[in-house]
XYZ file of C-alpha atoms in Angstrom:
701
model
C 161.811 39.038 45.056
C 160.297 41.570 47.407
C 157.279 43.463 46.762
C 158.066 46.673 45.430
C 157.033 49.662 47.652
C 155.908 53.128 46.220
C 157.152 55.538 48.730
C 155.479 58.306 47.915
C 151.972 56.624 48.337
C 152.651 54.918 51.828
C 154.194 58.064 53.368
C 152.507 59.428 56.168
C 149.461 57.196 54.951
C 148.674 56.321 58.892
C 148.790 60.226 59.692
C 146.206 62.507 59.937
C 148.261 64.999 58.649
C 147.868 68.820 57.046
C 147.233 67.146 53.497
C 144.034 65.037 54.800
C 142.710 67.668 57.250
C 142.583 70.012 53.722
C 140.257 67.290 52.315
C 138.420 66.503 54.802
C 137.605 69.379 57.300
C 134.880 71.679 56.283
C 136.980 74.790 54.819
C 136.166 77.217 57.428
C 137.160 74.590 60.071
C 140.290 73.865 58.392
C 141.265 77.653 58.286
C 140.020 78.458 61.964
C 141.556 75.560 63.054
C 145.138 76.730 61.321
C 144.579 79.880 62.704
C 144.176 78.977 66.328
C 147.101 76.998 66.008
C 149.506 79.998 64.297
C 148.112 82.544 66.811
C 148.545 79.969 69.716
C 145.142 80.636 70.691
C 142.828 77.975 72.613
C 140.932 75.648 70.223
C 136.806 76.323 70.591
C 134.379 73.042 71.475
C 132.949 73.346 68.013
C 136.287 73.267 66.460
C 137.333 70.336 68.368
C 134.268 68.427 67.897
C 134.156 68.978 63.756
C 137.772 67.626 63.725
C 137.010 64.845 65.728
C 134.088 63.509 63.822
C 136.169 63.869 60.776
C 139.335 62.098 62.186
C 137.035 59.179 63.735
C 135.682 58.539 60.180
C 139.300 58.286 58.758
C 140.858 56.306 61.566
C 137.978 53.911 60.929
C 138.576 53.719 57.364
C 142.100 53.052 58.247
C 141.421 49.963 60.279
C 141.437 51.792 63.952
C 139.059 50.462 66.389
C 140.506 52.445 69.427
C 142.039 55.705 70.212
C 144.177 56.949 73.085
C 145.969 60.058 74.311
C 149.442 59.290 73.396
C 151.474 61.421 76.024
C 155.274 61.026 77.451
C 155.637 60.677 81.191
C 158.673 61.150 83.026
C 159.163 57.240 82.736
C 161.417 58.333 79.363
C 158.909 56.135 77.382
C 155.189 56.723 75.759
C 152.145 56.007 77.689
C 148.607 55.078 76.236
C 145.285 54.176 77.454
C 143.010 52.629 74.772
C 139.371 53.303 74.344
C 137.141 51.800 71.553
C 135.013 53.938 69.262
C 131.931 51.700 69.860
C 128.857 53.458 71.704
C 125.669 51.436 72.610
C 122.612 52.252 70.541
C 119.826 49.788 71.406
C 119.919 45.990 72.332
C 122.870 44.602 70.435
C 123.499 47.606 68.530
C 126.650 49.776 68.233
C 127.756 52.785 66.239
C 131.409 54.167 66.065
C 131.433 57.500 67.617
C 134.100 59.940 68.591
C 133.220 63.615 70.324
C 134.996 66.693 70.656
C 135.337 65.988 74.810
C 137.084 62.665 73.910
C 139.492 64.534 71.631
C 140.370 67.133 73.607
C 141.472 65.450 76.838
C 141.359 62.169 78.907
C 142.076 61.185 82.663
C 144.786 58.917 83.324
C 145.820 58.225 86.842
C 148.872 60.640 87.846
C 149.886 59.073 91.047
C 151.039 55.680 89.251
C 153.730 57.815 87.140
C 156.584 59.255 88.277
C 155.856 62.817 90.262
C 159.086 63.396 92.369
C 156.511 63.996 95.441
C 153.963 66.548 93.423
C 151.392 63.579 93.651
C 150.533 61.653 96.629
C 149.116 58.013 96.181
C 145.663 58.924 96.996
C 145.810 62.047 94.701
C 144.770 60.225 91.525
C 143.321 62.609 88.777
C 145.488 63.479 86.037
C 144.344 65.157 82.892
C 146.198 64.577 79.188
C 145.274 67.321 76.571
C 145.497 67.309 72.592
C 148.173 69.056 71.234
C 146.890 70.182 68.043
C 150.618 71.276 66.866
C 151.415 67.753 66.570
C 149.619 65.304 64.021
C 147.539 62.066 65.469
C 148.499 59.002 63.845
C 147.453 55.302 63.873
C 149.368 52.571 65.568
C 148.417 49.074 66.155
C 144.976 49.904 64.792
C 144.951 52.541 67.497
C 144.248 56.359 66.945
C 147.063 58.191 68.851
C 146.397 61.582 69.988
C 149.795 63.283 70.962
C 148.953 65.348 74.321
C 150.529 66.769 77.303
C 150.135 65.603 80.569
C 149.638 67.284 83.885
C 148.143 66.746 87.522
C 144.925 67.711 88.949
C 146.645 70.865 90.396
C 148.271 71.783 87.077
C 151.804 70.708 87.617
C 154.031 69.304 84.673
C 154.228 65.513 84.735
C 155.462 65.147 81.109
C 157.936 65.891 78.609
C 156.116 67.787 76.051
C 154.714 70.436 78.189
C 157.852 72.078 78.915
C 159.000 71.609 75.222
C 155.979 73.511 73.970
C 156.735 76.149 76.574
C 160.227 76.432 75.782
C 159.356 76.877 72.090
C 157.271 79.795 72.957
C 159.725 81.232 74.909
C 162.204 81.037 72.186
C 159.818 82.354 69.436
C 158.771 85.568 71.600
C 162.250 86.416 72.394
C 163.632 85.640 68.883
C 160.860 87.496 67.280
C 162.009 90.476 70.192
C 165.478 90.795 68.419
C 164.029 90.139 64.856
C 161.631 93.094 65.495
C 163.906 95.715 66.993
C 166.531 95.241 64.149
C 163.709 96.132 61.672
C 162.620 92.590 60.970
C 164.679 92.047 57.858
C 163.452 88.649 57.160
C 159.580 89.481 57.438
C 159.027 86.600 59.899
C 155.788 86.377 61.760
C 157.438 83.451 64.175
C 160.790 81.595 65.007
C 160.834 77.837 65.547
C 163.600 75.486 66.544
C 164.349 72.312 64.313
C 166.171 68.910 65.019
C 167.204 66.314 63.392
C 167.653 63.493 65.715
C 170.443 60.683 64.661
C 169.364 57.290 66.601
C 172.145 54.775 67.151
C 171.345 51.438 68.101
C 172.629 47.682 68.266
C 170.944 44.312 66.551
C 171.919 40.978 68.178
C 170.330 37.776 67.639
C 167.120 37.466 69.777
C 167.915 33.844 70.803
C 171.259 34.615 72.425
C 169.428 37.871 74.046
C 167.078 35.776 75.828
C 169.840 33.864 77.283
C 171.355 37.050 79.464
C 169.449 37.857 82.057
C 171.468 41.120 82.384
C 170.392 42.252 78.699
C 166.762 41.358 79.295
C 166.328 43.258 82.981
C 168.682 46.373 82.385
C 169.602 46.383 78.482
C 173.159 46.148 78.930
C 175.734 43.256 79.554
C 176.796 43.481 83.203
C 179.748 40.924 82.551
C 181.661 40.072 79.368
C 185.318 39.791 78.891
C 186.434 41.820 75.570
C 186.334 39.389 72.323
C 189.560 38.899 70.517
C 188.716 41.313 67.840
C 186.089 44.027 68.554
C 186.270 47.445 66.640
C 190.379 47.512 66.214
C 190.415 46.980 62.427
C 187.346 49.948 62.099
C 186.074 47.583 59.274
C 182.218 47.968 60.556
C 181.854 51.523 59.897
C 180.276 52.407 56.798
C 180.864 48.812 55.648
C 178.410 46.563 53.771
C 175.201 46.037 55.328
C 174.498 42.608 56.184
C 171.430 40.544 54.649
C 169.846 40.102 57.927
C 170.270 43.752 59.000
C 169.447 45.299 55.567
C 165.969 43.026 55.954
C 165.397 44.950 59.359
C 166.174 48.269 58.194
C 163.999 47.865 54.832
C 161.062 47.007 57.179
C 161.732 49.728 59.565
C 161.616 52.329 56.737
C 158.171 51.041 55.601
C 156.734 51.281 59.121
C 158.151 54.867 59.908
C 157.564 56.050 56.223
C 153.727 55.029 57.263
C 153.851 57.321 59.884
C 155.345 60.317 58.080
C 158.830 59.868 59.994
C 161.543 61.023 57.790
C 163.630 58.241 58.161
C 166.523 58.907 55.695
C 170.335 57.690 56.146
C 171.147 54.336 57.339
C 174.656 52.770 57.924
C 176.862 50.575 59.898
C 178.424 52.394 62.980
C 181.720 51.928 64.548
C 181.209 49.014 66.938
C 180.491 45.377 65.788
C 176.823 45.077 65.574
C 176.092 48.899 65.917
C 174.088 50.762 63.469
C 172.516 54.306 62.957
C 169.314 55.817 61.323
C 169.008 59.554 60.627
C 165.999 61.370 59.754
C 165.305 64.668 57.794
C 165.185 67.999 60.155
C 161.581 68.882 61.105
C 160.211 70.997 63.901
C 161.706 69.935 67.422
C 158.163 68.724 68.591
C 157.557 66.787 65.586
C 160.911 65.318 66.028
C 160.643 64.695 69.244
C 157.256 62.753 69.143
C 158.721 60.941 65.844
C 161.971 59.861 67.685
C 159.841 58.254 70.671
C 158.121 56.416 68.232
C 160.999 55.271 66.025
C 162.876 53.763 69.206
C 159.413 51.696 69.863
C 159.404 50.434 66.508
C 162.725 49.684 66.134
C 162.314 47.036 69.042
C 158.887 45.712 67.273
C 160.398 45.359 63.944
C 163.619 43.875 65.499
C 161.224 41.047 66.931
C 159.764 40.112 63.408
C 163.389 39.342 62.205
C 164.151 37.274 65.594
C 166.430 40.289 66.504
C 166.817 42.380 69.741
C 167.390 46.068 69.303
C 169.470 47.475 72.067
C 169.029 51.179 72.180
C 171.045 51.401 75.583
C 173.987 53.912 75.732
C 176.144 51.435 76.726
C 175.310 47.697 76.116
C 179.011 46.367 75.508
C 182.229 47.292 77.583
C 185.079 47.855 75.246
C 183.299 49.089 72.513
C 181.944 52.285 71.162
C 178.042 52.955 73.028
C 175.420 54.915 71.252
C 174.237 58.272 71.388
C 171.669 60.490 69.702
C 173.078 63.474 68.255
C 170.724 66.343 68.624
C 171.111 68.694 65.731
C 169.842 72.035 66.632
C 168.870 75.151 64.559
C 166.385 77.924 64.379
C 164.235 78.807 61.561
C 161.582 81.565 60.454
C 158.147 80.535 59.523
C 159.435 81.844 55.968
C 161.905 79.505 55.776
C 165.222 81.480 56.887
C 167.486 79.023 58.755
C 168.912 82.100 61.276
C 172.006 79.725 62.137
C 173.000 79.971 58.469
C 175.769 81.969 58.449
C 176.157 82.573 54.715
C 178.267 83.425 51.840
C 180.173 86.142 54.102
C 179.505 85.319 58.060
C 181.329 88.079 59.142
C 179.004 90.365 57.769
C 175.783 88.839 58.441
C 175.572 90.658 61.704
C 171.840 88.944 62.633
C 173.726 85.515 62.359
C 176.872 86.728 64.297
C 174.252 88.222 67.101
C 172.175 84.672 67.411
C 175.742 82.931 67.319
C 176.842 85.377 70.393
C 173.700 84.304 72.615
C 174.278 80.429 71.576
C 177.837 81.101 72.835
C 176.619 83.040 75.828
C 174.222 80.797 76.751
C 176.444 77.489 76.474
C 179.192 79.169 78.693
C 176.363 80.400 81.518
C 174.326 77.363 81.620
C 176.870 74.550 81.028
C 175.418 73.054 84.188
C 172.232 72.982 82.367
C 173.338 71.527 79.160
C 175.236 68.823 81.018
C 172.335 67.770 83.385
C 169.631 67.999 80.323
C 171.784 64.685 79.309
C 172.292 62.948 82.639
C 171.408 59.468 83.000
C 172.808 56.371 84.674
C 172.974 54.847 81.146
C 174.615 58.052 79.674
C 177.320 58.177 82.575
C 178.620 54.922 80.936
C 179.239 56.600 77.813
C 180.429 60.082 78.029
C 184.136 60.521 78.363
C 184.678 57.152 76.256
C 186.470 57.324 73.162
C 183.287 57.304 71.049
C 181.648 60.083 72.994
C 182.373 63.823 74.442
C 183.439 64.293 77.767
C 181.229 65.290 80.601
C 183.153 69.108 80.234
C 180.890 70.925 77.939
C 182.482 73.182 75.185
C 181.495 74.632 72.036
C 183.393 73.925 68.836
C 183.199 76.569 66.057
C 185.655 75.645 63.702
C 188.636 77.649 61.948
C 186.651 80.465 60.088
C 183.689 81.081 62.986
C 186.813 80.967 65.514
C 188.647 83.539 63.418
C 185.841 85.964 63.112
C 185.080 85.692 67.001
C 188.850 86.083 67.717
C 188.777 89.336 65.135
C 185.755 90.857 67.026
C 187.509 90.068 70.361
C 190.911 91.871 69.298
C 189.181 94.333 67.307
C 191.009 93.424 64.200
C 189.976 93.043 60.573
C 188.725 89.490 59.518
C 190.676 88.555 56.608
C 188.298 85.668 55.759
C 189.340 81.977 55.042
C 190.406 81.256 51.723
C 188.138 79.001 49.863
C 190.123 75.779 48.867
C 189.444 73.227 46.504
C 189.480 69.484 46.928
C 191.915 67.678 44.541
C 191.875 64.337 44.778
C 194.888 63.773 42.287
C 192.804 61.950 39.770
C 191.893 64.081 36.813
C 188.675 62.371 35.948
C 187.674 63.276 39.429
C 185.366 66.572 39.554
C 186.983 69.345 41.890
C 184.522 70.973 44.606
C 185.196 73.512 47.359
C 185.855 72.310 50.484
C 184.122 73.555 53.663
C 185.928 76.174 55.280
C 185.969 74.319 58.855
C 186.896 70.466 59.651
C 184.298 68.569 61.940
C 185.216 67.739 65.265
C 183.420 64.683 66.491
C 185.268 65.028 70.002
C 183.169 68.213 70.787
C 179.806 68.000 72.926
C 178.330 71.064 71.183
C 179.714 71.687 67.454
C 178.766 74.133 65.135
C 178.316 72.212 61.588
C 177.819 74.494 58.586
C 174.152 75.616 59.796
C 173.441 74.141 62.806
C 174.682 73.102 66.191
C 175.061 69.546 67.047
C 174.776 68.573 70.788
C 176.766 65.103 70.845
C 176.163 64.355 74.256
C 172.839 62.961 74.094
C 172.335 59.445 75.089
C 170.646 56.832 72.783
C 167.547 56.246 74.945
C 166.762 59.646 75.911
C 164.035 61.709 74.573
C 164.951 64.528 72.447
C 162.980 66.923 74.838
C 164.872 67.662 77.596
C 167.895 68.619 75.951
C 165.678 71.049 73.850
C 163.968 72.289 76.268
C 167.184 73.539 77.970
C 168.662 74.810 74.749
C 165.498 76.574 73.827
C 165.378 78.284 76.976
C 168.880 79.465 77.555
C 169.356 80.837 73.953
C 165.740 82.525 74.488
C 166.985 83.926 77.855
C 170.071 85.303 75.877
C 167.817 86.823 73.386
C 165.444 88.622 75.710
C 168.459 90.212 77.304
C 169.688 91.390 73.997
C 166.305 92.690 72.781
C 166.019 94.125 76.311
C 169.040 96.563 75.149
C 168.337 96.543 71.445
C 164.637 98.211 71.941
C 165.841 101.211 73.996
C 168.467 102.178 70.892
C 168.160 104.227 68.452
C 171.109 102.981 66.642
C 170.651 99.322 66.767
C 173.419 98.746 64.420
C 175.960 99.928 67.103
C 174.114 98.363 69.748
C 173.986 95.174 67.907
C 177.877 95.223 67.411
C 178.741 95.917 71.117
C 176.230 92.914 72.049
C 178.250 90.632 69.834
C 181.774 91.794 70.772
C 181.043 91.664 74.487
C 179.631 88.093 74.230
C 182.354 86.783 72.454
C 184.795 88.902 74.624
C 183.069 87.507 78.157
C 182.360 83.870 76.910
C 185.180 82.955 74.750
C 186.524 80.215 77.345
C 183.700 77.617 76.131
C 184.942 77.582 72.470
C 187.371 74.790 72.134
C 188.490 73.451 69.031
C 190.903 70.780 69.620
C 190.712 67.193 70.800
C 188.134 66.983 73.585
C 189.320 63.287 74.698
C 192.973 64.820 75.955
C 193.986 64.932 79.238
C 195.677 68.194 78.205
C 192.106 69.693 77.707
C 190.718 68.430 80.980
C 193.464 70.272 82.670
C 192.889 73.294 80.514
C 189.290 73.093 81.201
C 189.980 73.794 84.767
C 191.726 76.331 84.492
C 189.300 77.837 82.425
C 186.691 77.145 85.304
C 184.498 75.154 83.339
C 182.533 72.535 85.160
C 183.104 68.606 84.599
C 180.240 67.009 86.207
C 181.121 63.369 85.515
C 177.849 61.488 86.740
C 174.185 62.215 87.044
C 174.561 62.370 90.633
C 177.001 65.177 89.935
C 175.079 66.819 87.516
C 171.508 67.092 88.832
C 172.202 69.731 91.510
C 171.700 72.131 88.638
C 168.265 71.726 88.132
C 168.387 73.657 92.452
C 170.458 76.102 91.584
C 168.766 79.659 92.009
C 169.929 81.058 88.984
C 168.486 78.204 86.837
C 165.204 78.099 88.902
C 165.154 81.959 88.291
C 165.558 81.239 84.399
C 163.008 78.771 84.086
C 160.223 80.534 85.974
C 161.019 83.409 84.218
C 160.263 81.941 81.003
C 157.603 79.778 82.515
C 158.786 76.632 81.734
C 159.191 75.086 85.164
C 158.289 76.574 88.383
C 160.768 75.460 91.406
C 158.272 72.779 92.736
C 158.236 71.241 89.162
C 162.069 71.345 88.977
C 162.521 70.059 92.652
C 160.524 67.166 91.326
C 162.484 66.512 88.144
C 165.442 66.680 90.455
C 163.885 63.765 92.729
C 162.621 61.911 89.673
C 166.165 61.694 87.763
C 168.175 60.500 91.080
C 165.410 57.966 92.084
C 165.749 56.546 88.580
C 169.330 56.529 88.867
C 169.335 54.845 92.116
C 166.655 52.480 91.038
C 168.490 51.439 87.724
C 171.869 51.077 89.650
C 170.273 48.928 92.407
C 168.600 46.732 89.315
C 171.903 46.222 88.176
C 173.678 45.501 91.459
C 170.613 42.666 91.958
C 170.956 41.295 88.784
C 174.755 41.002 88.870
C 174.417 39.139 92.205
C 171.840 36.877 90.558
C 174.090 35.765 87.633
C 177.155 35.671 90.137
C 175.390 32.944 92.329
C 173.086 31.068 90.115
C 175.123 30.959 86.819
C 178.846 31.967 87.056
C 179.802 30.328 90.311
C 178.250 26.842 89.281
C 179.776 27.043 86.179
C 183.265 27.977 87.265
C 182.912 25.096 90.102
C 181.996 22.518 87.826
C 184.926 23.505 85.554
C 187.032 23.391 88.431
C 185.593 20.095 89.515
C 186.499 18.701 85.927
C 190.134 20.105 86.140
C 190.589 18.574 89.572
C 189.275 15.136 88.530
C 191.654 15.302 85.647
C 194.952 15.871 88.033
C 193.713 13.316 90.280
C 193.266 10.674 87.370
C 196.406 11.633 85.469
C 198.170 11.042 89.270
C 196.181 7.877 89.430
C 198.046 6.305 86.459
C 201.550 7.723 86.674
C 202.541 10.189 89.358
C 205.307 11.589 87.232
C 202.742 12.853 84.654
C 202.689 16.572 84.631
C 199.474 18.634 85.590
C 201.128 22.039 85.371
C 198.614 23.516 82.779
C 195.333 21.737 85.174
C 196.539 23.069 88.257
C 197.781 26.374 87.075
C 194.015 27.074 85.694
C 192.681 25.533 88.717
C 194.685 27.940 90.958
C 193.881 30.714 89.109
C 190.096 29.964 88.867
C 189.911 29.148 92.489
C 191.534 32.594 93.571
C 189.016 34.230 91.608
C 186.352 32.285 92.745
C 186.982 33.402 96.322
C 187.232 36.910 95.367
C 184.014 36.558 93.365
C 182.635 35.412 96.467
C 184.072 38.019 98.423
C 183.196 40.929 96.332
C 179.629 39.434 95.893
C 178.779 39.681 99.719
C 179.974 43.029 99.745
C 177.642 44.364 97.074
C 174.873 42.554 98.668
C 175.792 44.136 102.051
C 176.108 47.820 100.543
C 172.470 47.297 98.462
C 170.951 46.587 101.812
C 172.834 49.714 103.109
C 171.663 51.689 100.364
C 167.943 51.269 101.255
C 168.444 52.778 104.380
C 169.003 56.264 103.177
C 166.108 58.499 103.313
C 167.657 61.556 101.504
C 167.872 61.029 97.671
C 170.880 63.153 97.196
C 172.834 60.957 99.904
C 171.458 57.808 98.570
C 172.553 58.723 95.095
C 176.345 59.700 96.201
C 176.212 56.364 97.980
C 175.258 54.245 94.723
C 177.877 56.375 92.866
C 180.776 56.197 95.103
C 180.322 52.712 96.629
C 177.547 50.315 94.937
C 179.038 51.238 91.214
C 182.885 50.401 92.772
C 181.583 47.050 94.060
C 179.900 46.164 90.531
C 182.971 47.161 88.822
C 184.921 45.151 91.063
C 182.572 42.151 90.632
C 182.494 42.353 87.236
C 186.661 42.350 86.749
C 186.515 39.110 88.828
C 183.795 37.785 86.626
C 185.584 38.543 83.582
C 188.736 36.921 84.453
C 186.849 33.926 85.173
C 185.105 33.981 81.818
C 188.459 34.041 79.906
C 189.851 31.015 81.984
C 186.894 28.829 81.900
C 185.824 26.232 79.119
C 183.341 27.729 76.795
C 181.022 24.704 76.870
C 181.001 25.207 80.648
C 180.289 29.146 80.452
C 176.527 29.729 81.390
C 175.536 32.309 78.711
C 176.830 33.565 75.324
C 179.864 35.549 75.165
C 180.553 38.889 73.321
C 181.861 37.284 70.380
C 178.722 35.435 70.283
C 176.627 38.544 70.795
C 178.260 41.065 68.775
C 178.940 38.635 65.718
C 175.847 36.825 65.733
C 173.711 38.655 63.016
C 174.691 37.863 59.553
């Protein structure tokens, strides 16, 4: 029997959180620290020094020997450089020490991280700086201090800094609107909150190690469809297998120790696919915690001889993985502004903020698409498990009825509450929601929040939330500009709501986003359909978007150009690695295996004919002919891909290079895979050089 875990005792036990600070810091220091954070003022060195001393003592008690500034560069993962607490105090003697300066900032090498041309190789100095709004924690006996990361010249090189800036912008503009309306909630600040649902696959690690494509790229570049995929729909919410449950139990414990609100766990649609959903928290904390969650998932999986795949599309033919970004706006005193309440038609503040979201989604649909762009997510968007690349907004029956009534100038009659009746007398009855849920929508209202379903499973939550925060802040700023000038704020508010819904109604769509009819309708409405990263990233260079980010001091033009460069470089590099891996596997694994099997078939034919020339060899000859034909095709396609990979490296313009990878390299790779998968389907299992989809998807029991 496993050891019983007392969750309240372990929860947050490795986090230097508010409770720990309240107990350990001098009262005056604790109060000053919170005041500086609430008022968004820089901390003094004196406060930092006292916090550092107490933080070090707490960390050492917990077994920490080192500290690090834990930051999020443009690699998409976290970074850390460990320093020990030891300080020499005489020959052979040390003390454990940690200063305020060491807490406040550090100096990693800024030229060795992606910078998009912001830093040359010889311009190495960069700074990390402590983010006091995110709690420090202990991981691997190291005190981790959440930090921002910037260059010597002050340019932003990370994902946390723009997120914090976007939260400042959202707070400023939301409070302007609330104050113009008399601040009915009595709020002093507004924040964005997020719950990021994390999907992933678990496969046997021994099989994972036999697949070069999985080890190098995170996905299978070859693989014929298994006899059984997800057609029976028997994996979704099915009984969790013992080995997976043991993994989930250990994962929960590790996450709970770090104060991560791991809450819901279940089997997802595809075989071997699962999901973890946390409880909502502020978006800065949620982003940090999601980065930790992805890292710890992989570590815990190794303990169970499993491989955790967070790639968006590790297997063709079955559902890929996303990270549903559930986004809401709340005041510091607990009012969710996106909660419509019992009578949403009369909740004018809710409708005003809803109008801001609708207007923002329509005007900046290109930025929303760009915020989720990656070569891995391109493989998922538009599949039957993910929304398409066309951005639209789902409001549901009741809210759409309210919007339509406002647009037409008619009175909204309301949606009749309906009771859920099962037909079984003993089952309690309850009120149904006024709207269904649309799983095909890219951006859907789900009761008191918006769910951005486009975010990829391996992505940081930062970038999409930077965009959501900023575009909504922009619309709120425009609303505030008008409201602050009006005596009749109620009339002005009604006019803003009406105009926004009238002018931006095209972005609202409650139907099936997967249908071809919607793609045609979206085109008629003038909505963009940016299918790949190479198509989407130009949004970062659009003048209106540059002006938006500069106005709210999120990015300057130089930083946006850098992000454009970094993303397209990553796009090209990712496809390059995949292409070269395919060539290696085709040449060194698939070709020898198929040739050996063809040799066996040929020998069988020769042996049978030597015994009796009249013996039929139809089976062997047919297989041999098919394998030979596709082997030749595999060779020809490999040669073309190899030639095109060389051509790709001649491009100096990153935009043209990305276009070439999108149009030519991707097409070559698809054709090479098609040939290889035909060969797999016709080659005896004992000869095939690596585990098949059946092996991989059904290996964990």
